[in-house]
PDB file of C-alpha atoms and ligand atoms in Angstrom:
ATOM      1  CA  MET A   5     266.216  71.109   4.151  1.00 41.00           C
ATOM      2  CA  THR A   6     266.474  73.060   7.405  1.00 41.00           C
ATOM      3  CA  PRO A   7     269.691  72.166   9.241  1.00 43.00           C
ATOM      4  CA  LYS A   8     269.620  73.167  12.900  1.00 43.00           C
ATOM      5  CA  LYS A   9     273.133  72.743  14.307  1.00 48.00           C
ATOM      6  CA  PRO A  10     276.117  74.858  13.221  1.00 49.00           C
ATOM      7  CA  GLU A  11     277.904  71.663  12.145  1.00 53.00           C
ATOM      8  CA  GLN A  12     275.071  70.959   9.731  1.00 48.00           C
ATOM      9  CA  TRP A  13     274.874  74.312   8.045  1.00 53.00           C
ATOM     10  CA  LEU A  14     278.613  74.711   7.880  1.00 61.00           C
ATOM     11  CA  GLN A  15     278.694  71.784   5.512  1.00 59.00           C
ATOM     12  CA  VAL A  16     275.623  72.623   3.494  1.00 58.00           C
ATOM     13  CA  VAL A  17     277.960  72.884   0.537  1.00 58.00           C
ATOM     14  CA  GLY A  18     281.144  71.218   1.820  1.00 65.00           C
ATOM     15  CA  HIS A  19     282.240  67.589   1.930  1.00 65.00           C
ATOM     16  CA  ALA A  20     279.979  65.788   4.425  1.00 66.00           C
ATOM     17  CA  GLY A  21     281.701  65.104   7.727  1.00 75.00           C
ATOM     18  CA  SER A  22     284.724  67.330   7.050  1.00 88.00           C
ATOM     19  CA  PHE A  23     283.974  69.948   9.702  1.00 89.00           C
ATOM     20  CA  HIS A  24     283.485  70.339  13.443  1.00 89.00           C
ATOM     21  CA  VAL A  25     282.926  73.451  15.485  1.00 89.00           C
ATOM     22  CA  GLY A  26     285.993  73.892  17.737  1.00 91.00           C
ATOM     23  CA  ASP A  27     286.511  75.830  20.974  1.00 90.00           C
ATOM     24  CA  TYR A  28     286.886  79.609  21.259  1.00 92.00           C
ATOM     25  CA  GLY A  29     285.259  80.518  17.952  1.00 92.00           C
ATOM     26  CA  THR A  30     287.249  78.093  15.840  1.00 94.00           C
ATOM     27  CA  LEU A  31     286.368  75.634  13.123  1.00 94.00           C
ATOM     28  CA  LEU A  32     288.057  72.259  12.644  1.00 95.00           C
ATOM     29  CA  LYS A  33     288.474  71.027   9.085  1.00 95.00           C
ATOM     30  CA  LYS A  34     289.763  67.551   8.199  1.00 95.00           C
ATOM     31  CA  PHE A  35     293.516  67.833   7.776  1.00 97.00           C
ATOM     32  CA  CYS A  36     294.924  68.283   4.295  1.00 97.00           C
ATOM     33  CA  GLU A  37     298.638  69.026   4.089  1.00 98.00           C
ATOM     34  CA  GLY A  38     298.361  71.091   0.906  1.00 98.00           C
ATOM     35  CA  GLU A  39     295.712  73.253   2.521  1.00 98.00           C
ATOM     36  CA  GLN A  40     297.836  73.684   5.656  1.00 98.00           C
ATOM     37  CA  GLN A  41     300.763  74.877   3.514  1.00 98.00           C
ATOM     38  CA  CYS A  42     298.473  77.422   1.834  1.00 98.00           C
ATOM     39  CA  TYR A  43     297.155  78.747   5.153  1.00 98.00           C
ATOM     40  CA  LEU A  44     300.686  79.052   6.548  1.00 98.00           C
ATOM     41  CA  ARG A  45     301.742  81.091   3.517  1.00 98.00           C
ATOM     42  CA  LEU A  46     298.521  83.111   3.473  1.00 98.00           C
ATOM     43  CA  MET A  47     299.094  84.165   7.091  1.00 98.00           C
ATOM     44  CA  GLU A  48     302.240  85.959   5.784  1.00 98.00           C
ATOM     45  CA  ASP A  49     300.573  87.425   2.678  1.00 98.00           C
ATOM     46  CA  VAL A  50     298.607  90.611   1.975  1.00 98.00           C
ATOM     47  CA  LEU A  51     295.567  88.338   1.572  1.00 98.00           C
ATOM     48  CA  ARG A  52     295.567  87.528   5.292  1.00 98.00           C
ATOM     49  CA  PRO A  53     292.495  89.724   6.078  1.00 98.00           C
ATOM     50  CA  PHE A  54     290.541  87.832   3.426  1.00 98.00           C
ATOM     51  CA  VAL A  55     291.079  84.308   4.765  1.00 98.00           C
ATOM     52  CA  PRO A  56     290.121  82.732   8.101  1.00 97.00           C
ATOM     53  CA  ALA A  57     293.007  83.009  10.590  1.00 98.00           C
ATOM     54  CA  TYR A  58     294.890  79.691  10.846  1.00 98.00           C
ATOM     55  CA  HIS A  59     295.735  78.210  14.266  1.00 98.00           C
ATOM     56  CA  GLY A  60     297.565  74.911  13.606  1.00 98.00           C
ATOM     57  CA  VAL A  61     296.554  71.282  13.922  1.00 98.00           C
ATOM     58  CA  VAL A  62     294.571  69.294  16.501  1.00 97.00           C
ATOM     59  CA  GLN A  63     293.812  65.578  16.770  1.00 96.00           C
ATOM     60  CA  ARG A  64     290.347  64.243  17.589  1.00 94.00           C
ATOM     61  CA  ASP A  65     289.491  60.543  17.566  1.00 93.00           C
ATOM     62  CA  GLU A  66     292.726  59.763  15.698  1.00 95.00           C
ATOM     63  CA  GLN A  67     291.870  62.245  12.940  1.00 96.00           C
ATOM     64  CA  ASN A  68     293.923  65.415  12.431  1.00 97.00           C
ATOM     65  CA  TYR A  69     292.166  68.718  11.786  1.00 97.00           C
ATOM     66  CA  ASN A  70     293.340  72.138  10.658  1.00 97.00           C
ATOM     67  CA  ILE A  71     292.107  74.759  13.121  1.00 97.00           C
ATOM     68  CA  MET A  72     290.876  78.067  11.737  1.00 96.00           C
ATOM     69  CA  ASP A  73     288.627  80.922  12.752  1.00 95.00           C
ATOM     70  CA  ASN A  74     284.937  80.172  12.478  1.00 93.00           C
ATOM     71  CA  LEU A  75     283.874  83.173  10.394  1.00 93.00           C
ATOM     72  CA  LEU A  76     280.255  82.748  11.435  1.00 91.00           C
ATOM     73  CA  THR A  77     280.818  83.628  15.087  1.00 90.00           C
ATOM     74  CA  HIS A  78     280.825  87.390  14.479  1.00 86.00           C
ATOM     75  CA  PHE A  79     277.412  87.353  12.818  1.00 93.00           C
ATOM     76  CA  ASN A  80     273.931  87.146  14.232  1.00 90.00           C
ATOM     77  CA  ARG A  81     272.049  84.248  12.593  1.00 91.00           C
ATOM     78  CA  PRO A  82     273.822  84.925   9.294  1.00 94.00           C
ATOM     79  CA  ALA A  83     272.835  84.107   5.743  1.00 95.00           C
ATOM     80  CA  ILE A  84     275.714  82.177   4.166  1.00 95.00           C
ATOM     81  CA  MET A  85     276.627  81.468   0.550  1.00 96.00           C
ATOM     82  CA  ASP A  86     279.419  79.499  -1.104  1.00 95.00           C
ATOM     83  CA  CYS A  87     280.582  80.538  -4.604  1.00 97.00           C
ATOM     84  CA  LYS A  88     283.152  78.292  -6.223  1.00 97.00           C
ATOM     85  CA  MET A  89     285.588  80.513  -8.099  1.00 98.00           C
ATOM     86  CA  GLY A  90     287.395  79.965 -11.384  1.00 98.00           C
ATOM     87  CA  SER A  91     286.698  78.631 -14.850  1.00 98.00           C
ATOM     88  CA  ARG A  92     288.134  75.177 -14.026  1.00 97.00           C
ATOM     89  CA  THR A  93     287.442  72.922 -11.024  1.00 97.00           C
ATOM     90  CA  TYR A  94     290.099  70.213 -11.491  1.00 96.00           C
ATOM     91  CA  LEU A  95     293.854  70.594 -11.275  1.00 95.00           C
ATOM     92  CA  GLU A  96     296.109  70.040 -14.263  1.00 94.00           C
ATOM     93  CA  ALA A  97     297.703  67.351 -12.074  1.00 93.00           C
ATOM     94  CA  GLU A  98     294.317  65.553 -11.873  1.00 93.00           C
ATOM     95  CA  LEU A  99     294.059  65.649 -15.657  1.00 93.00           C
ATOM     96  CA  LEU A 100     297.475  64.015 -15.944  1.00 94.00           C
ATOM     97  CA  VAL A 101     296.495  61.221 -13.547  1.00 94.00           C
ATOM     98  CA  ALA A 102     293.217  60.698 -15.440  1.00 93.00           C
ATOM     99  CA  ARG A 103     295.195  60.282 -18.666  1.00 94.00           C
ATOM    100  CA  GLU A 104     297.860  57.987 -17.256  1.00 96.00           C
ATOM    101  CA  ARG A 105     295.761  55.916 -14.856  1.00 96.00           C
ATOM    102  CA  PRO A 106     292.078  56.359 -15.753  1.00 94.00           C
ATOM    103  CA  GLN A 107     289.758  55.304 -12.927  1.00 95.00           C
ATOM    104  CA  PRO A 108     286.135  55.648 -14.020  1.00 96.00           C
ATOM    105  CA  ARG A 109     283.757  56.307 -11.110  1.00 97.00           C
ATOM    106  CA  LYS A 110     280.333  54.785 -10.659  1.00 98.00           C
ATOM    107  CA  ASP A 111     279.233  57.360  -8.060  1.00 98.00           C
ATOM    108  CA  MET A 112     279.882  60.187 -10.529  1.00 98.00           C
ATOM    109  CA  PHE A 113     278.029  58.343 -13.305  1.00 98.00           C
ATOM    110  CA  GLU A 114     275.037  58.096 -10.959  1.00 98.00           C
ATOM    111  CA  LYS A 115     275.250  61.798 -10.027  1.00 97.00           C
ATOM    112  CA  MET A 116     275.430  62.629 -13.739  1.00 97.00           C
ATOM    113  CA  VAL A 117     272.368  60.619 -14.840  1.00 98.00           C
ATOM    114  CA  ALA A 118     270.381  61.931 -11.867  1.00 96.00           C
ATOM    115  CA  VAL A 119     270.750  65.428 -13.359  1.00 96.00           C
ATOM    116  CA  ASP A 120     270.678  64.511 -17.059  1.00 96.00           C
ATOM    117  CA  PRO A 121     270.049  60.914 -18.164  1.00 96.00           C
ATOM    118  CA  GLU A 122     271.222  61.874 -21.671  1.00 97.00           C
ATOM    119  CA  ALA A 123     274.651  63.181 -20.574  1.00 97.00           C
ATOM    120  CA  PRO A 124     276.766  59.987 -20.546  1.00 98.00           C
ATOM    121  CA  THR A 125     278.349  58.759 -23.768  1.00 97.00           C
ATOM    122  CA  ASP A 126     277.619  55.236 -25.029  1.00 98.00           C
ATOM    123  CA  GLN A 127     280.929  54.054 -23.608  1.00 97.00           C
ATOM    124  CA  GLU A 128     280.228  55.639 -20.206  1.00 97.00           C
ATOM    125  CA  ARG A 129     276.781  54.081 -20.201  1.00 97.00           C
ATOM    126  CA  ALA A 130     278.268  50.665 -20.975  1.00 97.00           C
ATOM    127  CA  GLN A 131     280.752  51.086 -18.103  1.00 97.00           C
ATOM    128  CA  GLN A 132     278.155  52.739 -15.822  1.00 98.00           C
ATOM    129  CA  ALA A 133     281.073  54.959 -14.811  1.00 98.00           C
ATOM    130  CA  VAL A 134     282.748  58.261 -15.792  1.00 97.00           C
ATOM    131  CA  LEU A 135     286.200  59.723 -15.224  1.00 96.00           C
ATOM    132  CA  LYS A 136     286.294  62.379 -12.496  1.00 95.00           C
ATOM    133  CA  THR A 137     287.747  65.003 -14.858  1.00 95.00           C
ATOM    134  CA  ARG A 138     284.977  64.314 -17.379  1.00 96.00           C
ATOM    135  CA  TYR A 139     282.360  64.664 -14.602  1.00 97.00           C
ATOM    136  CA  MET A 140     283.948  67.908 -13.370  1.00 97.00           C
ATOM    137  CA  GLN A 141     284.071  69.339 -16.926  1.00 97.00           C
ATOM    138  CA  TRP A 142     280.431  68.397 -17.466  1.00 98.00           C
ATOM    139  CA  ARG A 143     279.504  70.147 -14.192  1.00 98.00           C
ATOM    140  CA  GLU A 144     281.460  73.218 -15.319  1.00 98.00           C
ATOM    141  CA  THR A 145     279.626  73.608 -18.632  1.00 98.00           C
ATOM    142  CA  LEU A 146     276.238  72.788 -17.120  1.00 98.00           C
ATOM    143  CA  SER A 147     276.692  75.574 -14.536  1.00 98.00           C
ATOM    144  CA  SER A 148     278.165  79.078 -14.868  1.00 98.00           C
ATOM    145  CA  THR A 149     281.764  77.937 -14.179  1.00 98.00           C
ATOM    146  CA  THR A 150     282.723  77.850 -17.872  1.00 98.00           C
ATOM    147  CA  SER A 151     280.644  80.830 -18.998  1.00 97.00           C
ATOM    148  CA  LEU A 152     281.187  83.207 -16.037  1.00 98.00           C
ATOM    149  CA  GLY A 153     284.198  81.862 -14.121  1.00 98.00           C
ATOM    150  CA  PHE A 154     282.299  81.133 -10.906  1.00 98.00           C
ATOM    151  CA  ARG A 155     279.258  79.216  -9.755  1.00 98.00           C
ATOM    152  CA  ILE A 156     276.918  79.345  -6.814  1.00 97.00           C
ATOM    153  CA  GLU A 157     277.305  76.089  -4.887  1.00 96.00           C
ATOM    154  CA  GLY A 158     274.618  76.786  -2.327  1.00 95.00           C
ATOM    155  CA  PHE A 159     273.280  79.162   0.272  1.00 95.00           C
ATOM    156  CA  ARG A 160     271.434  79.135   3.540  1.00 94.00           C
ATOM    157  CA  LYS A 161     269.267  82.102   4.460  1.00 94.00           C
ATOM    158  CA  SER A 162     268.924  83.452   7.975  1.00 91.00           C
ATOM    159  CA  ASN A 163     265.484  81.806   8.235  1.00 90.00           C
ATOM    160  CA  GLU A 164     267.361  78.485   7.806  1.00 88.00           C
ATOM    161  CA  GLU A 165     266.023  77.928   4.281  1.00 92.00           C
ATOM    162  CA  CYS A 166     268.712  76.086   2.308  1.00 92.00           C
ATOM    163  CA  HIS A 167     269.171  76.252  -1.459  1.00 94.00           C
ATOM    164  CA  THR A 168     271.628  73.843  -3.028  1.00 93.00           C
ATOM    165  CA  ASN A 169     270.021  73.113  -6.353  1.00 93.00           C
ATOM    166  CA  PHE A 170     272.294  75.199  -8.597  1.00 96.00           C
ATOM    167  CA  LYS A 171     273.841  72.562 -10.851  1.00 96.00           C
ATOM    168  CA  ARG A 172     271.997  74.076 -13.842  1.00 97.00           C
ATOM    169  CA  THR A 173     272.310  77.738 -12.837  1.00 98.00           C
ATOM    170  CA  LYS A 174     274.272  78.966 -15.825  1.00 98.00           C
ATOM    171  CA  SER A 175     272.996  82.194 -17.370  1.00 98.00           C
ATOM    172  CA  ARG A 176     273.545  85.696 -15.952  1.00 98.00           C
ATOM    173  CA  GLU A 177     269.782  85.980 -15.421  1.00 98.00           C
ATOM    174  CA  GLN A 178     269.651  82.764 -13.394  1.00 98.00           C
ATOM    175  CA  VAL A 179     272.644  83.885 -11.311  1.00 98.00           C
ATOM    176  CA  VAL A 180     271.046  87.292 -10.656  1.00 98.00           C
ATOM    177  CA  GLU A 181     267.821  85.590  -9.568  1.00 98.00           C
ATOM    178  CA  ALA A 182     269.700  83.349  -7.126  1.00 98.00           C
ATOM    179  CA  LEU A 183     271.777  86.241  -5.733  1.00 98.00           C
ATOM    180  CA  ASP A 184     268.675  88.396  -5.326  1.00 98.00           C
ATOM    181  CA  ASN A 185     266.993  85.595  -3.397  1.00 98.00           C
ATOM    182  CA  PHE A 186     270.100  85.202  -1.186  1.00 98.00           C
ATOM    183  CA  VAL A 187     270.141  88.915  -0.239  1.00 98.00           C
ATOM    184  CA  ASP A 188     266.318  89.146  -0.075  1.00 97.00           C
ATOM    185  CA  SER A 189     266.496  91.983  -2.650  1.00 97.00           C
ATOM    186  CA  ASN A 190     268.333  94.133  -0.095  1.00 97.00           C
ATOM    187  CA  LYS A 191     270.471  96.674  -2.047  1.00 96.00           C
ATOM    188  CA  HIS A 192     272.325  97.708   1.091  1.00 97.00           C
ATOM    189  CA  ILE A 193     273.648  94.145   1.441  1.00 98.00           C
ATOM    190  CA  VAL A 194     274.660  94.097  -2.238  1.00 98.00           C
ATOM    191  CA  TRP A 195     276.601  97.348  -1.736  1.00 97.00           C
ATOM    192  CA  GLY A 196     278.362  95.824   1.264  1.00 98.00           C
ATOM    193  CA  TYR A 197     279.396  92.781  -0.771  1.00 98.00           C
ATOM    194  CA  LEU A 198     280.535  94.947  -3.686  1.00 98.00           C
ATOM    195  CA  ARG A 199     282.797  97.081  -1.488  1.00 98.00           C
ATOM    196  CA  ARG A 200     284.411  93.991  -0.018  1.00 98.00           C
ATOM    197  CA  LEU A 201     284.800  92.219  -3.395  1.00 98.00           C
ATOM    198  CA  LYS A 202     286.399  95.268  -5.024  1.00 98.00           C
ATOM    199  CA  LYS A 203     288.894  95.492  -2.170  1.00 98.00           C
ATOM    200  CA  LEU A 204     289.567  91.756  -2.496  1.00 98.00           C
ATOM    201  CA  ARG A 205     290.230  92.155  -6.236  1.00 98.00           C
ATOM    202  CA  GLN A 206     292.710  94.926  -5.550  1.00 98.00           C
ATOM    203  CA  ILE A 207     294.544  92.813  -2.957  1.00 98.00           C
ATOM    204  CA  LEU A 208     294.506  89.698  -5.172  1.00 98.00           C
ATOM    205  CA  GLU A 209     296.180  91.693  -7.937  1.00 98.00           C
ATOM    206  CA  ALA A 210     298.977  92.611  -5.502  1.00 98.00           C
ATOM    207  CA  SER A 211     299.333  89.245  -3.750  1.00 98.00           C
ATOM    208  CA  ASP A 212     302.527  87.176  -4.109  1.00 98.00           C
ATOM    209  CA  PHE A 213     300.635  84.113  -2.943  1.00 98.00           C
ATOM    210  CA  PHE A 214     297.976  84.530  -5.619  1.00 98.00           C
ATOM    211  CA  ARG A 215     300.474  85.202  -8.410  1.00 98.00           C
ATOM    212  CA  THR A 216     302.362  82.007  -7.611  1.00 98.00           C
ATOM    213  CA  HIS A 217     299.497  79.533  -7.067  1.00 98.00           C
ATOM    214  CA  GLU A 218     296.987  77.669  -9.248  1.00 97.00           C
ATOM    215  CA  VAL A 219     293.787  78.259  -7.265  1.00 98.00           C
ATOM    216  CA  VAL A 220     291.238  75.576  -8.146  1.00 98.00           C
ATOM    217  CA  GLY A 221     288.063  74.522  -6.336  1.00 97.00           C
ATOM    218  CA  SER A 222     288.430  77.421  -3.916  1.00 97.00           C
ATOM    219  CA  SER A 223     285.346  79.321  -2.792  1.00 96.00           C
ATOM    220  CA  LEU A 224     284.281  82.742  -1.653  1.00 97.00           C
ATOM    221  CA  LEU A 225     282.186  82.554   1.493  1.00 96.00           C
ATOM    222  CA  PHE A 226     279.561  85.300   1.737  1.00 97.00           C
ATOM    223  CA  LEU A 227     278.014  86.184   5.103  1.00 96.00           C
ATOM    224  CA  HIS A 228     275.463  88.813   6.068  1.00 97.00           C
ATOM    225  CA  ASP A 229     272.959  89.269   8.854  1.00 96.00           C
ATOM    226  CA  TRP A 230     269.958  91.415   9.774  1.00 94.00           C
ATOM    227  CA  THR A 231     272.211  94.100  11.298  1.00 95.00           C
ATOM    228  CA  GLY A 232     273.420  94.821   7.738  1.00 95.00           C
ATOM    229  CA  ARG A 233     276.888  93.435   8.400  1.00 97.00           C
ATOM    230  CA  THR A 234     278.477  91.787   5.362  1.00 98.00           C
ATOM    231  CA  GLY A 235     281.702  89.866   4.816  1.00 97.00           C
ATOM    232  CA  VAL A 236     283.431  87.805   2.132  1.00 98.00           C
ATOM    233  CA  TRP A 237     286.372  85.472   2.693  1.00 97.00           C
ATOM    234  CA  MET A 238     288.409  83.073   0.578  1.00 98.00           C
ATOM    235  CA  ILE A 239     288.117  79.466   1.773  1.00 96.00           C
ATOM    236  CA  ASP A 240     288.939  75.903   0.639  1.00 96.00           C
ATOM    237  CA  PHE A 241     292.546  75.606  -0.448  1.00 97.00           C
ATOM    238  CA  GLY A 242     292.669  71.809  -0.713  1.00 96.00           C
ATOM    239  CA  LYS A 243     293.278  72.085  -4.462  1.00 97.00           C
ATOM    240  CA  THR A 244     295.472  75.193  -4.499  1.00 98.00           C
ATOM    241  CA  GLU A 245     298.958  74.355  -5.759  1.00 97.00           C
ATOM    242  CA  ALA A 246     302.220  76.275  -5.742  1.00 97.00           C
ATOM    243  CA  LEU A 247     303.551  76.862  -9.270  1.00 97.00           C
ATOM    244  CA  PRO A 248     307.060  76.039 -10.471  1.00 96.00           C
ATOM    245  CA  ALA A 249     309.492  78.922  -9.781  1.00 95.00           C
ATOM    246  CA  HIS A 250     309.525  80.245 -13.389  1.00 93.00           C
ATOM    247  CA  LEU A 251     305.726  80.469 -13.685  1.00 97.00           C
ATOM    248  CA  THR A 252     303.213  83.095 -12.524  1.00 97.00           C
ATOM    249  CA  LEU A 253     299.505  83.470 -13.344  1.00 98.00           C
ATOM    250  CA  ASP A 254     297.316  86.498 -14.093  1.00 98.00           C
ATOM    251  CA  HIS A 255     294.143  84.444 -13.363  1.00 98.00           C
ATOM    252  CA  ARG A 256     292.348  86.056 -16.343  1.00 98.00           C
ATOM    253  CA  THR A 257     294.006  84.493 -19.394  1.00 98.00           C
ATOM    254  CA  PRO A 258     291.870  81.622 -20.721  1.00 98.00           C
ATOM    255  CA  TRP A 259     293.101  78.170 -19.724  1.00 97.00           C
ATOM    256  CA  VAL A 260     294.912  75.979 -22.210  1.00 96.00           C
ATOM    257  CA  ASP A 261     296.400  72.706 -21.059  1.00 94.00           C
ATOM    258  CA  GLY A 262     299.805  73.505 -19.549  1.00 95.00           C
ATOM    259  CA  ASN A 263     299.381  77.226 -18.768  1.00 97.00           C
ATOM    260  CA  ARG A 264     297.838  76.460 -15.327  1.00 98.00           C
ATOM    261  CA  GLU A 265     295.509  79.499 -15.572  1.00 98.00           C
ATOM    262  CA  ASP A 266     292.398  79.100 -13.404  1.00 98.00           C
ATOM    263  CA  GLY A 267     290.168  82.050 -14.413  1.00 98.00           C
ATOM    264  CA  TYR A 268     289.730  83.160 -10.792  1.00 98.00           C
ATOM    265  CA  LEU A 269     289.995  86.901 -11.441  1.00 98.00           C
ATOM    266  CA  TRP A 270     287.954  86.666 -14.623  1.00 98.00           C
ATOM    267  CA  GLY A 271     285.222  85.082 -12.505  1.00 98.00           C
ATOM    268  CA  LEU A 272     285.568  87.763  -9.844  1.00 99.00           C
ATOM    269  CA  ASP A 273     285.315  90.475 -12.540  1.00 98.00           C
ATOM    270  CA  ASN A 274     282.069  88.883 -13.749  1.00 98.00           C
ATOM    271  CA  LEU A 275     280.682  88.513 -10.225  1.00 98.00           C
ATOM    272  CA  ILE A 276     281.429  92.173  -9.452  1.00 98.00           C
ATOM    273  CA  ASP A 277     279.855  93.210 -12.743  1.00 98.00           C
ATOM    274  CA  ILE A 278     276.699  91.182 -12.042  1.00 98.00           C
ATOM    275  CA  LEU A 279     276.332  92.588  -8.517  1.00 98.00           C
ATOM    276  CA  THR A 280     276.981  96.133  -9.801  1.00 98.00           C
ATOM    277  CA  ASN A 281     274.092  95.739 -12.221  1.00 97.00           C
ATOM    278  CA  MET A 282     271.808  94.689  -9.347  1.00 97.00           C
ATOM    279  CA  VAL A 283     272.070  98.070  -7.632  1.00 95.00           C
ATOM    280  CA  PRO A 284     271.134 101.534  -8.945  1.00 84.00           C
ATOM    281  CA  LEU A 285     273.848 103.780 -10.365  1.00 75.00           C
ATOM    282  CA  THR A 286     275.170 106.378  -7.924  1.00 64.00           C
TER     283      THR A 286
HETATM  284  C1  I3P B 328     281.788  67.129  -6.300  1.00 89.13           C
HETATM  285  C2  I3P B 328     282.430  68.509  -6.428  1.00 89.13           C
HETATM  286  C3  I3P B 328     283.630  68.615  -5.510  1.00 89.13           C
HETATM  287  C4  I3P B 328     284.635  67.474  -5.755  1.00 89.13           C
HETATM  288  C5  I3P B 328     283.958  66.128  -5.610  1.00 89.13           C
HETATM  289  C6  I3P B 328     282.773  66.009  -6.552  1.00 89.13           C
HETATM  290  O1  I3P B 328     280.748  67.019  -7.260  1.00 89.13           O
HETATM  291  O2  I3P B 328     282.829  68.757  -7.753  1.00 89.13           O
HETATM  292  O3  I3P B 328     284.274  69.851  -5.742  1.00 89.13           O
HETATM  293  O4  I3P B 328     285.643  67.521  -4.776  1.00 89.13           O
HETATM  294  O5  I3P B 328     284.922  65.130  -5.939  1.00 89.13           O
HETATM  295  O6  I3P B 328     282.127  64.756  -6.314  1.00 89.13           O
HETATM  296  P1  I3P B 328     279.254  67.539  -6.960  1.00 89.13           P
HETATM  297  O7  I3P B 328     279.342  68.970  -6.500  1.00 89.13           O
HETATM  298  O8  I3P B 328     278.556  67.412  -8.255  1.00 89.13           O
HETATM  299  O9  I3P B 328     278.678  66.644  -5.901  1.00 89.13           O
HETATM  300  P2  I3P B 328     287.093  68.137  -5.016  1.00 89.13           P
HETATM  301  O10 I3P B 328     286.870  69.573  -5.442  1.00 89.13           O
HETATM  302  O11 I3P B 328     287.772  68.016  -3.688  1.00 89.13           O
HETATM  303  O12 I3P B 328     287.754  67.352  -6.090  1.00 89.13           O
HETATM  304  P3  I3P B 328     285.162  63.838  -4.996  1.00 89.13           P
HETATM  305  O13 I3P B 328     283.889  63.018  -5.070  1.00 89.13           O
HETATM  306  O14 I3P B 328     286.345  63.150  -5.601  1.00 89.13           O
HETATM  307  O15 I3P B 328     285.444  64.341  -3.599  1.00 89.13           O
END
């Protein structure tokens, strides 16, 4: 797959049709009120330098869009990678809905058997459908989400080569191989990413926003180009939810139903550790 237009490679790993390139270096993303609330709060938080700047809402063809900075504009034909963070990819709220009003999905059954025909249970096979939470949990254990607290969703290299086949990328070795391919074995780029990720970890540990939100299905967007410039930003807050007033998260404690923990920092610790082991000791 070799997408040519910015619109195409922006959504290499996102929901098809969710994005447009806006004017003046902006990106338009299909409106989601929860995501807007997150961006508004993030603009007031210490995490602000680690998220795209938010510029409000615009309507196009009767569809509302959130306007944000297009992070790609400051790079020269960048390589771009999306890593979905956390040890869980569905909200506790989604689990509740699945229990109270189960709605098995045929599209997810089909996606499941396309990867592993043996995966569905007898009941799922009879229904030719699976619950979304069951599909998401299966995807988590198949990939590195459960074992490492993050997974590579896809990347596009500067030569326009796209890699999105990471559903079974689970072990540390497989992750290292994929990351090494993404950076073309360039240690300088790995160092750049490590510096940025360590700073991000420090800021996350101090962030009021982060302490008070369940951050699920959110990604880190990695960008680098031939000039050696690197950058990492937090994106995708459609499934990031404010916690009740009495509750805060450390994002490292393992999830048990009800504690709302998402494993985000545990995943970031593992990602930093993996990248650290890809470069020589100083
Ligand atoms: C999709 C992926 C998305 C999820 C989407 C899944 O599976 O898990 O994160 O969207 O659900 O279909 P896959 O990567 O295997 O294609 P959300 O994170 O927004 O829930 P959806 O089909 O209900 O949009």
